[in-house]
Amino acid sequence: MNPVSESLPDEPQRRRSIYLLPNAFTTANLFAGFYAVVQAMNHNFEVAAIAVFLAMVFDSMDGRVARLTHTQSVFGEQYDSLADMMSFGMAPALVMYEWSLRGLGRWGWLAAFVYVVGAALRLARFNANIGKIDKQYFQGLPSPAAAALVAGFVWLSVDNKLSLSDGFVPWAAFGLTVYAGISMVSNAPFFSGKSFALGRSVPFWVMIVLVAVFVFVSSDPPVVLFGLFILYSVSGWLTWIWRVRRARRLGQRMRNGADASDDDEPS
């Protein structure tokens, strides 16, 4: 029998297995979000917070794997959005609520709901604006970063790295949760990092940077991760303020130039 014909039946199976690979990472993302909720219900809040960060890792992998294997699909995009709503919308809100917001009564669940609806609107707007906005910046705080902000606060506090009075912690959690929810639906531009998209091969310096990042994060994960995402969550607002001030200065210069040209005209 011709060896070429023997290999033909295996080709569709190979393509199907590659097609399932990015969706497997999305499923892992979904499982991590579900696991975070289960652990929060069992009052294992540190494990729940870590599960949210693991969901971020899986979420960052599925899109890259799909692009590297050329297996992007509309199904994958929709499945990823649904998984993100669970892992970065419902899970962080429920973890925060079970950990600290429950004691605030109606204010607690309202803060959690503000976060959930912010994540839902953020994901819906992102899907509607695919290919229509600047890829270098996200419009609003990305839902994974908002989830890391909330989960990082829980992890940091449970790990006893944050010295706050018992009466202040719920209101700090309230403020952070509402801030994350509002930031997701804002128009503040947050750097996307897509300009640093990696291909099949990378320069040697990239590996050095990755090793340095791993060492830096592993030195004290809750402190480092929460600090990094605090800086990122503020960066978009600072960029927005800088753009507004630059636009105002440009408008003022144009008005001054127009006034000067009118004065130079002969009467």
Tab-separated table of C-alpha atoms in Angstrom:
chain	number	residue	atom	x	y	z
A	1	MET	CA	0.000	0.000	0.000
A	2	ASN	CA	1.149	3.490	-0.801
A	3	PRO	CA	2.654	5.117	2.336
A	4	VAL	CA	1.181	8.470	1.323
A	5	SER	CA	-2.357	7.082	1.275
A	6	GLU	CA	-1.834	5.511	4.689
A	7	SER	CA	-1.053	8.917	6.194
A	8	LEU	CA	-4.087	10.648	4.703
A	9	PRO	CA	-6.691	9.412	7.234
A	10	ASP	CA	-4.523	10.732	10.073
A	11	GLU	CA	-4.412	14.289	8.733
A	12	PRO	CA	-7.966	15.331	9.733
A	13	GLN	CA	-7.417	13.864	13.176
A	14	ARG	CA	-4.196	15.851	13.562
A	15	ARG	CA	-5.943	19.043	12.593
A	16	ARG	CA	-8.770	18.367	15.068
A	17	SER	CA	-6.316	17.767	17.893
A	18	ILE	CA	-4.552	21.068	17.166
A	19	TYR	CA	-7.911	22.846	16.978
A	20	LEU	CA	-8.853	21.532	20.424
A	21	LEU	CA	-5.588	22.706	21.998
A	22	PRO	CA	-6.498	26.398	22.529
A	23	ASN	CA	-9.954	25.394	23.734
A	24	ALA	CA	-8.311	23.094	26.290
A	25	PHE	CA	-6.542	26.127	27.770
A	26	THR	CA	-9.864	28.000	27.789
A	27	THR	CA	-11.452	25.080	29.630
A	28	ALA	CA	-8.615	25.175	32.167
A	29	ASN	CA	-9.294	28.903	32.583
A	30	LEU	CA	-12.977	28.160	33.200
A	31	PHE	CA	-12.165	25.390	35.672
A	32	ALA	CA	-9.804	27.657	37.632
A	33	GLY	CA	-12.552	30.294	37.964
A	34	PHE	CA	-15.071	27.674	39.084
A	35	TYR	CA	-12.544	26.236	41.529
A	36	ALA	CA	-11.964	29.709	42.999
A	37	VAL	CA	-15.685	30.025	43.758
A	38	VAL	CA	-15.797	26.570	45.368
A	39	GLN	CA	-12.786	27.354	47.552
A	40	ALA	CA	-14.277	30.711	48.578
A	41	MET	CA	-17.458	28.918	49.665
A	42	ASN	CA	-15.241	26.653	51.763
A	43	HIS	CA	-13.439	29.721	53.200
A	44	ASN	CA	-10.111	28.749	51.608
A	45	PHE	CA	-9.571	32.302	50.414
A	46	GLU	CA	-5.853	32.103	49.711
A	47	VAL	CA	-6.371	29.082	47.448
A	48	ALA	CA	-9.290	30.882	45.775
A	49	ALA	CA	-7.158	33.938	45.041
A	50	ILE	CA	-4.347	31.805	43.626
A	51	ALA	CA	-6.888	30.012	41.402
A	52	VAL	CA	-7.879	33.367	39.869
A	53	PHE	CA	-4.239	34.050	39.016
A	54	LEU	CA	-3.944	30.577	37.469
A	55	ALA	CA	-6.986	31.402	35.340
A	56	MET	CA	-5.070	34.446	34.086
A	57	VAL	CA	-2.166	32.224	33.037
A	58	PHE	CA	-4.456	29.859	31.117
A	59	ASP	CA	-6.307	32.787	29.528
A	60	SER	CA	-3.053	34.276	28.274
A	61	MET	CA	-2.135	30.951	26.676
A	62	ASP	CA	-5.231	30.079	24.655
A	63	GLY	CA	-5.080	33.032	22.273
A	64	ARG	CA	-1.338	32.685	21.720
A	65	VAL	CA	-1.646	28.954	21.059
A	66	ALA	CA	-4.480	29.583	18.601
A	67	ARG	CA	-2.414	32.149	16.687
A	68	LEU	CA	0.719	30.002	16.643
A	69	THR	CA	-1.207	26.956	15.378
A	70	HIS	CA	-3.486	29.024	13.085
A	71	THR	CA	-6.605	27.637	14.760
A	72	GLN	CA	-8.465	30.874	15.535
A	73	SER	CA	-12.237	30.532	15.266
A	74	VAL	CA	-15.420	32.394	16.151
A	75	PHE	CA	-16.329	29.526	18.464
A	76	GLY	CA	-13.050	29.932	20.323
A	77	GLU	CA	-13.592	33.673	20.734
A	78	GLN	CA	-17.090	33.202	22.164
A	79	TYR	CA	-16.016	30.348	24.425
A	80	ASP	CA	-13.121	32.457	25.705
A	81	SER	CA	-15.466	35.352	26.533
A	82	LEU	CA	-17.826	33.088	28.469
A	83	ALA	CA	-14.913	31.582	30.395
A	84	ASP	CA	-13.561	35.068	31.134
A	85	MET	CA	-16.939	36.135	32.513
A	86	MET	CA	-16.766	33.269	34.963
A	87	SER	CA	-13.093	33.531	35.916
A	88	PHE	CA	-12.668	37.316	35.879
A	89	GLY	CA	-16.249	38.460	36.479
A	90	MET	CA	-18.179	36.193	38.829
A	91	ALA	CA	-15.277	34.455	40.593
A	92	PRO	CA	-13.386	37.549	41.905
A	93	ALA	CA	-16.633	39.219	42.993
A	94	LEU	CA	-17.815	36.149	44.903
A	95	VAL	CA	-14.390	35.569	46.464
A	96	MET	CA	-14.274	39.170	47.674
A	97	TYR	CA	-17.868	39.025	48.877
A	98	GLU	CA	-17.393	35.818	50.851
A	99	TRP	CA	-14.114	37.058	52.297
A	100	SER	CA	-14.989	40.593	53.393
A	101	LEU	CA	-17.947	42.285	51.701
A	102	ARG	CA	-20.606	40.086	53.302
A	103	GLY	CA	-20.205	41.999	56.569
A	104	LEU	CA	-21.270	45.261	54.891
A	105	GLY	CA	-24.770	43.980	54.149
A	106	ARG	CA	-26.410	45.529	51.119
A	107	TRP	CA	-23.355	47.699	50.430
A	108	GLY	CA	-21.254	44.563	50.135
A	109	TRP	CA	-23.350	42.780	47.541
A	110	LEU	CA	-23.904	46.050	45.658
A	111	ALA	CA	-20.132	46.512	45.373
A	112	ALA	CA	-19.789	42.919	44.146
A	113	PHE	CA	-22.560	43.521	41.598
A	114	VAL	CA	-20.905	46.706	40.340
A	115	TYR	CA	-17.815	44.625	39.654
A	116	VAL	CA	-19.779	41.840	37.909
A	117	VAL	CA	-21.729	44.186	35.644
A	118	GLY	CA	-18.525	46.093	34.888
A	119	ALA	CA	-16.856	42.869	33.766
A	120	ALA	CA	-19.865	41.896	31.627
A	121	LEU	CA	-19.997	45.289	29.920
A	122	ARG	CA	-16.220	45.295	29.457
A	123	LEU	CA	-16.252	41.911	27.708
A	124	ALA	CA	-19.277	42.822	25.563
A	125	ARG	CA	-17.663	46.091	24.468
A	126	PHE	CA	-14.388	44.324	23.717
A	127	ASN	CA	-16.142	41.788	21.476
A	128	ALA	CA	-18.092	44.517	19.695
A	129	ASN	CA	-14.952	46.606	19.072
A	130	ILE	CA	-12.658	43.846	17.766
A	131	GLY	CA	-10.746	45.287	14.824
A	132	LYS	CA	-12.190	48.786	15.332
A	133	ILE	CA	-9.919	50.300	17.988
A	134	ASP	CA	-6.203	50.839	18.549
A	135	LYS	CA	-4.665	47.450	19.330
A	136	GLN	CA	-1.871	49.067	21.333
A	137	TYR	CA	-4.288	50.111	24.085
A	138	PHE	CA	-7.311	48.537	25.755
A	139	GLN	CA	-10.402	50.696	26.231
A	140	GLY	CA	-10.919	50.359	29.958
A	141	LEU	CA	-9.151	48.119	32.461
A	142	PRO	CA	-8.972	44.538	31.099
A	143	SER	CA	-11.065	42.082	33.110
A	144	PRO	CA	-8.069	39.813	33.946
A	145	ALA	CA	-6.206	42.791	35.413
A	146	ALA	CA	-9.298	43.817	37.411
A	147	ALA	CA	-9.601	40.247	38.692
A	148	ALA	CA	-5.920	40.251	39.677
A	149	LEU	CA	-6.462	43.508	41.544
A	150	VAL	CA	-9.313	42.036	43.601
A	151	ALA	CA	-7.792	38.591	44.103
A	152	GLY	CA	-4.396	40.099	44.861
A	153	PHE	CA	-5.879	42.168	47.677
A	154	VAL	CA	-7.473	39.056	49.175
A	155	TRP	CA	-4.264	37.045	48.850
A	156	LEU	CA	-2.145	39.820	50.326
A	157	SER	CA	-4.456	40.300	53.292
A	158	VAL	CA	-4.913	36.600	54.058
A	159	ASP	CA	-1.148	36.130	53.818
A	160	ASN	CA	-0.810	38.784	56.567
A	161	LYS	CA	1.261	41.101	54.376
A	162	LEU	CA	-1.215	43.982	54.705
A	163	SER	CA	-1.578	45.617	58.114
A	164	LEU	CA	-5.114	47.017	58.260
A	165	SER	CA	-7.572	47.226	61.138
A	166	ASP	CA	-10.478	44.785	61.066
A	167	GLY	CA	-12.980	47.607	60.725
A	168	PHE	CA	-11.178	49.194	57.798
A	169	VAL	CA	-10.643	46.028	55.704
A	170	PRO	CA	-14.273	45.663	54.486
A	171	TRP	CA	-14.422	49.280	53.341
A	172	ALA	CA	-11.022	49.016	51.659
A	173	ALA	CA	-12.349	45.920	49.866
A	174	PHE	CA	-15.504	47.885	48.977
A	175	GLY	CA	-13.526	50.750	47.463
A	176	LEU	CA	-11.172	48.499	45.528
A	177	THR	CA	-14.003	46.371	44.137
A	178	VAL	CA	-15.996	49.400	42.975
A	179	TYR	CA	-12.863	51.008	41.535
A	180	ALA	CA	-12.083	47.864	39.525
A	181	GLY	CA	-15.656	47.666	38.224
A	182	ILE	CA	-15.754	51.317	37.164
A	183	SER	CA	-12.291	51.156	35.600
A	184	MET	CA	-13.401	48.290	33.351
A	185	VAL	CA	-16.174	50.388	31.756
A	186	SER	CA	-14.136	53.596	31.575
A	187	ASN	CA	-12.557	55.009	28.426
A	188	ALA	CA	-9.111	55.177	30.031
A	189	PRO	CA	-6.463	53.642	27.715
A	190	PHE	CA	-4.519	50.766	29.249
A	191	PHE	CA	-1.441	49.457	27.450
A	192	SER	CA	-2.228	46.086	25.841
A	193	GLY	CA	1.291	44.780	25.272
A	194	LYS	CA	0.245	43.361	21.885
A	195	SER	CA	3.125	45.190	20.244
A	196	PHE	CA	5.357	42.658	22.015
A	197	ALA	CA	3.579	39.654	20.534
A	198	LEU	CA	5.942	36.689	20.394
A	199	GLY	CA	6.275	34.363	17.444
A	200	ARG	CA	7.525	30.810	17.196
A	201	SER	CA	11.067	31.916	18.046
A	202	VAL	CA	12.221	34.691	20.369
A	203	PRO	CA	15.514	36.554	20.892
A	204	PHE	CA	17.790	35.402	23.674
A	205	TRP	CA	17.212	38.577	25.713
A	206	VAL	CA	13.516	37.715	25.991
A	207	MET	CA	14.404	34.530	27.856
A	208	ILE	CA	16.649	36.530	30.209
A	209	VAL	CA	13.788	38.946	30.928
A	210	LEU	CA	11.356	36.088	31.556
A	211	VAL	CA	13.750	34.459	34.014
A	212	ALA	CA	14.203	37.788	35.806
A	213	VAL	CA	10.423	38.232	36.024
A	214	PHE	CA	9.960	34.734	37.449
A	215	VAL	CA	12.627	35.359	40.067
A	216	PHE	CA	11.138	38.741	40.965
A	217	VAL	CA	7.602	37.388	41.339
A	218	SER	CA	8.665	34.242	43.228
A	219	SER	CA	10.503	36.369	45.821
A	220	ASP	CA	7.127	37.332	47.342
A	221	PRO	CA	4.182	36.529	45.002
A	222	PRO	CA	1.292	38.292	46.809
A	223	VAL	CA	3.227	41.510	47.379
A	224	VAL	CA	4.821	41.670	43.926
A	225	LEU	CA	1.713	40.717	41.942
A	226	PHE	CA	-0.593	43.064	43.827
A	227	GLY	CA	1.924	45.895	43.511
A	228	LEU	CA	2.326	45.363	39.769
A	229	PHE	CA	-1.406	45.319	39.125
A	230	ILE	CA	-1.964	48.387	41.305
A	231	LEU	CA	0.522	50.256	39.113
A	232	TYR	CA	-1.139	48.940	35.952
A	233	SER	CA	-4.639	49.866	37.173
A	234	VAL	CA	-3.463	53.451	37.715
A	235	SER	CA	-1.468	53.732	34.490
A	236	GLY	CA	-4.527	54.003	32.265
A	237	TRP	CA	-5.942	56.935	34.214
A	238	LEU	CA	-2.570	58.708	34.154
A	239	THR	CA	-2.384	58.175	30.377
A	240	TRP	CA	-5.919	59.520	30.012
A	241	ILE	CA	-5.095	62.640	32.068
A	242	TRP	CA	-1.940	63.209	30.010
A	243	ARG	CA	-3.911	62.937	26.759
A	244	VAL	CA	-6.585	65.363	27.973
A	245	ARG	CA	-3.971	67.918	29.048
A	246	ARG	CA	-2.102	67.542	25.747
A	247	ALA	CA	-5.328	68.041	23.790
A	248	ARG	CA	-6.118	71.159	25.780
A	249	ARG	CA	-2.651	72.591	25.182
A	250	LEU	CA	-2.945	71.852	21.478
A	251	GLY	CA	-6.352	73.507	21.350
A	252	GLN	CA	-5.008	76.552	23.162
A	253	ARG	CA	-2.121	76.834	20.711
A	254	MET	CA	-4.491	76.616	17.759
A	255	ARG	CA	-6.716	79.338	19.234
A	256	ASN	CA	-3.695	81.540	19.938
A	257	GLY	CA	-2.462	80.990	16.384
A	258	ALA	CA	-5.874	81.904	14.977
A	259	ASP	CA	-5.996	85.066	17.117
A	260	ALA	CA	-2.514	86.056	15.986
A	261	SER	CA	-3.420	85.605	12.322
A	262	ASP	CA	-6.523	87.762	12.783
A	263	ASP	CA	-4.418	90.545	14.347
A	264	ASP	CA	-2.002	90.444	11.395
A	265	GLU	CA	-4.736	91.019	8.838
A	266	PRO	CA	-4.885	94.596	7.460
A	267	SER	CA	-7.889	96.624	8.639
